[in-house]
Amino acid sequence: MKYIDEYRNPRLARTLLEAIRRRVSRPWTIMEICGGQTHSIIRNGIDQLLPDTIELVHGPGCPVCVTPLESIERALLLASKKEVIFTSFGDMLRVPGSSRDLFMVRSEGGDVRVVFSPLDALQIARDNPSREVVFFAVGFETTAPANAMAVHQAAREGIGNFSILVSQVMVPPAMRAILRMPANRVQGFLAAGHVCAVMGYEQYLPLSAEFHVPIVPTGFEPVDLLAGILKTVELLEDSQPEVVNSYGRVVSREGNLAARGTIDKVFEVVDRQWRGVGLIPESGLGLRSEYAGFDAEKRFHLSHMSTEESPLCMSGSILQGVMKPDGCPAFGAECTPQHPLGATMVSSEGACAAYYNYHRNL
Amino acid sequence: MCLAIPGKLIEIFDENSLRMGLVDVNGTTTRVCLEYLPDIRVGQYTIIHAGFALKIVDEEEAAESLRLWTELIDRGAFDIDGDPPSPLAM
């Protein structure tokens, strides 16, 4: 397929790998932020092909993994209500709350529907005017444009039975939090390519300048990832802590200005809890007061929810790059994709699921 | 949610006052919203997230990167004729 096969070319991949080998003179620790990239790296064995001196650590860029337990509990409560049709991306249905997940609520009679787009949820609202339709608006900057447009369109059409449960998070504040950790070992970042497609790479310039780290927006295919790692290694070896775009066919400096405009119109920056990590200041998006009528938390008067994480789950350390999945004592034992303790094992983009599915260290 | 592969736009239409389209993603046709790509034309490739086309894939840029890397191989810049370190699953 066009722009896929070419970037899976083994000969090109081996060339880049050889170039990395020749360029490395000392150990470097590089974090790939995006969970989709983590899966591609592990599935293709890239982490094992790299020289031993390059360590890849996995970042917090899995939207399912970082959705806080309190948001999951709110989703479970809403989905249990008779008047509610609860709509969500499919990834969220198996994420464990304190004692159950959305699949269980559905089996108990809750009207839980999987949609591909928030516009599908809006259509369900048009088709069911006597019901309340709630969409679980999770994700990073890649889903924010879609969720913003669904709310904007609902307002424009005067659709009164539609609301969203917002758990929208942003990548740069999480990178800043990682770089500020005393335990931080990350020296360079592969930035999430599709987040940059929306927001542009200019948002990383202040971060790179403040912490003196190279940041390289990168794609998802093996050749993209190896090219991104090579560029990061070159910047590290040459002591050039800059932002260099390695995904030019998709990422531009300013990103998608129309999408950014709608995000800004509908959402404002708020503090946000990250599952396993805790509160990261100004790391989330919440609905602006003009759109408060579409906020499910306000519409259904959802107050504080009590939550309880498994004490065995180490996903917080894994999401911050401090621990790797196979370093967790519960990994592959008490915690498997069939019986996950935490979201990093459930999600299709979770680091623990990647190690379980593709790694050989079980 | 973040891993999207490019699809080819095959049709454009309006629905509920939104600019929508049909995109062929590896043989599967998907409905997408085109509001964020007002200039996209039928036949171009786009990255899709949550039902929205978010970026036209720059074909020239894609080809240019490949050309530069291939040039490196052809110049013999790297010793890649030995045994590969391990099979790449791609």
XYZ file of C-alpha atoms in Angstrom:
452
model
C 0.000 0.000 0.000
C 1.186 3.495 -0.814
C 3.265 5.147 1.964
C 3.137 1.941 4.012
C 5.093 -0.715 2.124
C 7.908 1.696 1.257
C 8.404 2.471 4.925
C 8.545 -1.214 5.843
C 11.380 -1.935 3.424
C 13.853 -4.284 5.218
C 16.814 -3.060 3.159
C 16.175 0.537 4.157
C 15.666 -0.503 7.772
C 19.007 -2.339 7.814
C 20.745 0.670 6.292
C 19.410 2.941 9.011
C 20.309 0.405 11.697
C 23.872 0.272 10.400
C 24.017 4.069 10.387
C 22.868 4.119 14.027
C 25.547 1.542 14.946
C 28.259 3.659 13.365
C 27.088 6.874 14.986
C 26.782 5.744 18.603
C 29.840 6.323 20.794
C 28.296 6.124 24.281
C 25.053 5.042 26.017
C 21.866 7.024 25.395
C 18.348 6.683 26.797
C 15.567 7.715 24.420
C 11.848 7.733 25.170
C 9.176 7.100 22.558
C 6.131 8.915 23.856
C 3.420 7.255 21.821
C 1.953 3.856 22.707
C 1.378 3.136 19.018
C 5.094 3.583 18.457
C 5.859 1.327 21.433
C 3.825 -1.446 19.808
C 5.526 -0.970 16.449
C 8.980 -1.012 18.099
C 8.305 -4.217 20.056
C 6.378 -5.973 17.247
C 9.218 -5.380 14.798
C 11.955 -6.205 17.309
C 13.559 -2.777 16.858
C 14.477 -2.565 20.548
C 16.444 -5.817 20.225
C 18.188 -4.851 16.989
C 19.581 -1.576 18.312
C 23.086 -1.454 19.771
C 23.120 -2.250 23.501
C 24.179 1.317 24.182
C 20.779 2.663 23.067
C 17.963 2.074 25.504
C 14.397 2.829 24.451
C 12.015 3.546 27.315
C 8.294 3.743 26.838
C 6.309 6.877 27.529
C 2.843 7.791 28.803
C 1.296 8.151 25.336
C -1.465 5.583 25.604
C -4.802 7.390 25.991
C -6.582 4.352 27.381
C -3.865 3.769 29.997
C -3.817 7.292 31.392
C -7.582 7.866 31.613
C -7.983 8.222 35.391
C -9.865 5.636 37.400
C -12.318 8.295 38.519
C -13.296 8.927 34.882
C -13.759 5.181 34.347
C -16.005 5.040 37.436
C -18.023 7.986 36.109
C -18.390 6.209 32.772
C -19.584 3.045 34.520
C -22.135 5.039 36.536
C -23.475 6.844 33.452
C -23.608 3.646 31.400
C -25.722 2.027 34.130
C -28.415 4.709 33.908
C -31.595 3.588 32.135
C -32.083 6.859 30.243
C -28.493 6.906 28.929
C -27.022 5.517 25.733
C -23.314 5.438 26.560
C -21.027 5.638 23.523
C -17.281 5.074 23.428
C -14.300 4.071 21.324
C -13.998 0.288 21.587
C -10.647 0.447 23.416
C -12.304 1.696 26.595
C -14.743 -1.166 27.162
C -12.351 -3.579 28.863
C -10.510 -1.017 30.987
C -10.931 -2.080 34.610
C -12.571 0.276 37.080
C -12.365 -0.497 40.794
C -14.483 -3.619 40.409
C -15.940 -3.860 36.887
C -15.687 -2.585 33.305
C -18.048 -1.268 30.600
C -18.482 -4.755 29.112
C -19.875 -5.947 32.456
C -22.244 -2.981 32.605
C -23.455 -3.879 29.111
C -23.994 -7.521 30.093
C -26.064 -6.239 33.033
C -28.354 -4.370 30.628
C -26.600 -1.032 30.173
C -26.932 0.483 26.685
C -23.221 0.746 25.801
C -22.379 1.276 22.123
C -19.019 1.344 20.360
C -18.553 4.143 17.826
C -15.769 4.981 15.398
C -16.219 8.744 15.677
C -17.936 11.183 18.067
C -20.021 12.234 15.042
C -21.522 8.710 15.134
C -22.515 9.362 18.753
C -24.108 12.625 17.658
C -26.109 10.730 15.032
C -27.330 8.333 17.745
C -28.513 11.412 19.669
C -30.399 12.696 16.605
C -32.006 9.261 16.172
C -32.990 8.893 19.856
C -34.378 12.259 21.009
C -36.017 10.746 24.100
C -32.729 9.294 25.420
C -29.571 10.963 26.780
C -26.527 10.150 24.652
C -23.120 10.465 26.328
C -19.803 10.103 24.497
C -16.645 9.147 26.417
C -14.256 11.803 25.088
C -10.828 10.410 25.920
C -7.516 10.760 24.158
C -4.645 13.050 23.283
C -4.426 15.840 20.724
C -5.399 13.357 17.987
C -8.970 12.920 19.247
C -9.463 16.494 20.500
C -10.360 17.908 17.039
C -13.073 15.273 16.560
C -14.514 15.704 20.049
C -14.454 19.494 19.724
C -16.283 19.351 16.384
C -18.966 16.995 17.766
C -19.756 19.490 20.552
C -19.562 22.473 18.217
C -21.937 20.756 15.779
C -24.352 19.732 18.573
C -24.482 23.371 19.683
C -24.995 24.581 16.108
C -27.899 22.161 15.577
C -29.344 22.676 19.069
C -29.145 18.973 19.930
C -30.144 18.913 23.588
C -29.697 15.228 24.471
C -25.962 14.962 23.718
C -23.065 15.398 26.143
C -19.471 14.259 26.507
C -17.572 12.854 29.478
C -14.233 14.601 28.987
C -10.882 13.069 29.866
C -8.791 14.822 27.252
C -5.020 15.027 27.853
C -2.025 16.678 26.147
C 1.476 15.371 25.529
C 3.918 18.281 26.136
C 2.940 18.793 29.824
C 3.543 15.064 30.420
C 6.999 15.329 28.811
C 7.727 18.312 31.047
C 6.634 16.306 34.124
C 8.938 13.421 33.125
C 11.904 15.729 32.579
C 11.338 17.304 36.021
C 11.288 13.940 37.852
C 14.372 13.338 40.031
C 14.428 9.754 38.683
C 14.334 10.873 35.064
C 16.845 9.167 32.746
C 15.412 10.339 29.410
C 17.954 12.213 27.261
C 15.986 12.505 24.019
C 12.434 12.029 22.771
C 10.764 10.533 19.743
C 7.689 12.785 19.620
C 4.321 11.276 18.709
C 3.889 11.852 14.972
C 0.128 12.174 14.811
C -0.108 14.438 17.840
C 2.324 16.681 15.937
C 0.179 16.372 12.798
C -2.536 18.233 14.714
C -0.514 20.602 16.911
C 2.652 21.047 14.834
C 6.175 20.576 16.125
C 6.504 24.218 17.203
C 4.913 23.338 20.560
C 8.105 21.389 21.436
C 10.554 24.229 20.822
C 10.264 25.764 24.341
C 10.515 22.323 25.969
C 13.663 21.417 24.037
C 15.246 24.787 24.822
C 14.389 24.675 28.553
C 15.606 21.121 29.238
C 18.284 20.878 26.506
C 16.806 17.705 25.027
C 16.513 16.742 21.375
C 12.926 16.062 20.286
C 12.259 14.316 16.965
C 8.681 13.888 15.627
C 8.552 10.401 14.159
C 6.128 8.100 12.347
C 5.021 4.567 13.063
C 6.523 2.303 10.408
C 9.879 0.598 11.076
C 11.802 2.850 8.687
C 10.184 5.938 10.269
C 11.162 4.793 13.748
C 14.744 3.902 12.804
C 15.156 7.211 10.954
C 13.836 9.027 14.043
C 16.208 7.139 16.340
C 19.146 7.881 14.009
C 18.314 11.601 14.005
C 17.964 11.639 17.814
C 21.306 9.854 18.212
C 22.985 12.326 15.842
C 21.606 15.269 17.841
C 22.729 13.686 21.132
C 26.212 12.800 19.852
C 26.667 16.319 18.454
C 25.264 18.005 21.619
C 22.544 19.705 19.607
C 19.391 19.661 21.749
C 17.022 20.746 18.993
C 13.647 19.842 17.526
C 14.114 18.167 14.139
C 11.149 16.871 12.152
C 11.680 13.317 10.912
C 8.088 12.793 9.726
C 7.846 15.488 7.084
C 5.188 13.772 4.981
C 2.684 14.199 7.828
C 4.050 16.790 10.299
C 4.464 20.526 9.696
C 5.683 23.296 11.987
C 2.229 24.715 12.738
C 0.096 21.550 12.403
C -3.559 21.726 11.371
C -4.671 25.300 12.075
C -8.367 24.605 11.410
C -8.327 21.761 13.946
C -6.403 23.846 16.483
C -8.927 26.659 16.031
C -11.913 24.442 16.833
C -10.104 22.876 19.811
C -9.461 26.386 21.192
C -13.055 27.449 20.560
C -14.586 24.506 22.462
C -11.950 23.536 25.043
C -9.746 25.320 27.570
C -6.602 24.109 29.334
C -7.246 22.509 32.739
C -5.304 20.465 35.308
C -5.828 16.751 34.720
C -5.251 13.513 36.640
C -3.328 10.802 34.755
C -3.933 7.219 35.806
C -0.875 5.844 37.572
C 0.930 9.181 37.347
C -1.206 11.659 39.309
C -2.110 15.280 38.703
C -0.190 17.049 35.947
C -0.851 20.819 35.936
C -2.364 22.263 32.755
C -2.156 18.893 31.033
C -5.784 18.479 30.034
C -8.630 20.051 28.115
C -12.059 20.772 29.578
C -15.159 22.291 27.979
C -15.345 26.085 28.034
C -18.221 27.606 30.014
C -20.087 28.416 26.758
C -20.347 24.673 26.149
C -21.076 23.649 29.765
C -24.459 22.277 28.690
C -22.616 19.506 26.840
C -20.509 18.507 29.851
C -21.788 15.143 31.144
C -20.198 15.731 34.566
C -22.304 18.870 35.056
C -25.435 17.545 33.369
C -25.567 14.442 35.575
C -24.176 16.159 38.711
C -21.329 13.678 39.068
C -19.481 14.439 42.270
C -16.297 12.813 43.585
C -16.108 9.034 42.991
C -14.296 6.675 45.322
C -11.685 4.592 43.513
C -9.328 1.792 44.387
C -6.293 0.767 42.305
C -4.743 -2.685 42.549
C -1.738 -2.358 44.889
C 0.148 -4.806 42.634
C -0.091 -2.646 39.493
C 3.109 -0.768 38.584
C 1.692 1.025 35.545
C 2.562 4.462 36.973
C 6.293 3.681 36.945
C 5.980 2.091 33.520
C 4.149 5.094 32.030
C 6.882 7.425 33.282
C 9.705 5.342 31.851
C 11.107 4.428 35.272
C 10.291 0.710 35.009
C 9.801 -1.635 32.063
C 6.811 -3.989 31.917
C 8.814 -7.173 32.437
C 10.325 -5.636 35.572
C 6.927 -5.757 37.298
C 6.519 -8.809 39.585
C 2.854 -9.213 38.528
C 3.652 -9.136 34.772
C 2.517 -12.333 33.064
C 1.535 -13.817 36.451
C -1.297 -12.030 38.279
C -1.575 -9.619 35.333
C -2.311 -10.790 31.772
C -4.447 -9.369 28.932
C -7.175 -11.826 29.963
C -7.033 -10.685 33.615
C -5.425 -7.240 33.596
C -4.642 -5.374 36.804
C -4.177 -2.071 35.019
C -4.883 -0.277 31.787
C -1.344 -0.687 30.399
C -2.116 -4.403 30.019
C -5.628 -3.876 28.582
C -5.069 -1.245 25.980
C -4.071 -2.031 22.410
C -1.509 0.743 22.828
C -0.343 -0.194 26.343
C 3.323 -0.996 26.937
C 2.527 -4.057 29.088
C 0.273 -5.486 26.370
C 3.038 -4.928 23.798
C 5.560 -6.841 25.921
C 3.048 -9.604 26.636
C 2.053 -10.021 22.986
C 5.434 -9.704 21.294
C 8.257 -9.996 23.785
C 10.047 -13.161 24.604
C 10.892 -12.462 28.262
C 7.886 -14.241 29.779
C -6.375 5.753 18.907
C -3.136 7.365 17.717
C -1.969 4.795 15.187
C -3.556 5.705 11.886
C -2.543 4.562 8.421
C -3.099 6.726 5.363
C -6.265 6.333 3.317
C -7.119 7.594 -0.168
C -10.044 10.019 -0.565
C -12.476 8.652 -3.156
C -15.609 10.830 -2.738
C -16.680 14.145 -1.165
C -20.230 15.030 -0.021
C -22.150 17.222 2.474
C -24.042 15.879 5.477
C -25.684 17.929 8.254
C -23.810 20.941 6.825
C -20.477 19.200 7.366
C -18.018 18.401 4.578
C -17.692 14.614 4.591
C -15.915 12.033 2.448
C -15.333 8.371 1.730
C -11.782 7.150 2.236
C -10.300 3.850 1.091
C -8.047 2.483 3.828
C -6.311 -0.600 2.523
C -9.438 -1.826 0.700
C -11.949 -0.845 3.385
C -14.145 2.206 2.761
C -14.611 4.546 5.709
C -16.727 7.698 6.178
C -14.720 10.629 7.446
C -15.288 14.292 8.230
C -13.230 16.640 6.022
C -13.917 19.907 7.881
C -10.273 20.186 8.964
C -8.911 19.693 5.439
C -10.881 22.188 3.349
C -8.421 21.891 0.440
C -8.225 18.101 0.126
C -9.080 16.690 -3.312
C -10.275 13.250 -4.421
C -7.242 11.012 -5.005
C -5.104 12.478 -2.215
C -3.992 10.482 0.827
C -4.878 11.512 4.373
C -4.265 10.435 7.971
C -7.548 9.777 9.845
C -8.268 9.906 13.573
C -11.614 9.367 15.303
C -13.434 9.734 11.987
C -11.691 12.951 10.965
C -9.155 13.515 8.181
C -6.399 15.537 9.836
C -3.491 15.832 7.386
C -2.955 15.412 3.665
C 0.059 13.122 3.248
C 2.745 15.042 1.386
C 3.642 12.698 -1.483
C 6.682 14.710 -2.572
C 8.091 14.684 0.949
C 7.451 10.934 1.285
C 9.227 10.233 -1.994
C 12.108 12.596 -1.191
C 12.911 10.844 2.123
C 12.903 7.462 0.388
C 15.094 8.803 -2.427
C 17.708 10.133 0.007
C 17.935 6.853 1.906
C 18.077 4.793 -1.281
C 20.868 7.038 -2.535
C 22.842 6.240 0.610
C 22.471 2.522 -0.030
C 23.384 2.846 -3.697
C 26.505 4.850 -2.835
C 27.565 1.924 -0.661
C 27.582 4.148 2.405
C 26.705 1.237 4.650
C 27.756 -2.351 4.869
C 24.407 -4.061 4.652
C 25.349 -7.098 2.614
C 26.347 -9.181 5.619
C 23.876 -11.272 7.549
C 21.059 -9.239 8.986
C 21.216 -9.033 12.790
C 17.862 -10.783 13.037
C 14.815 -11.038 10.822
C 12.775 -7.847 10.799
C 9.093 -8.619 10.897
C 8.038 -6.246 8.185
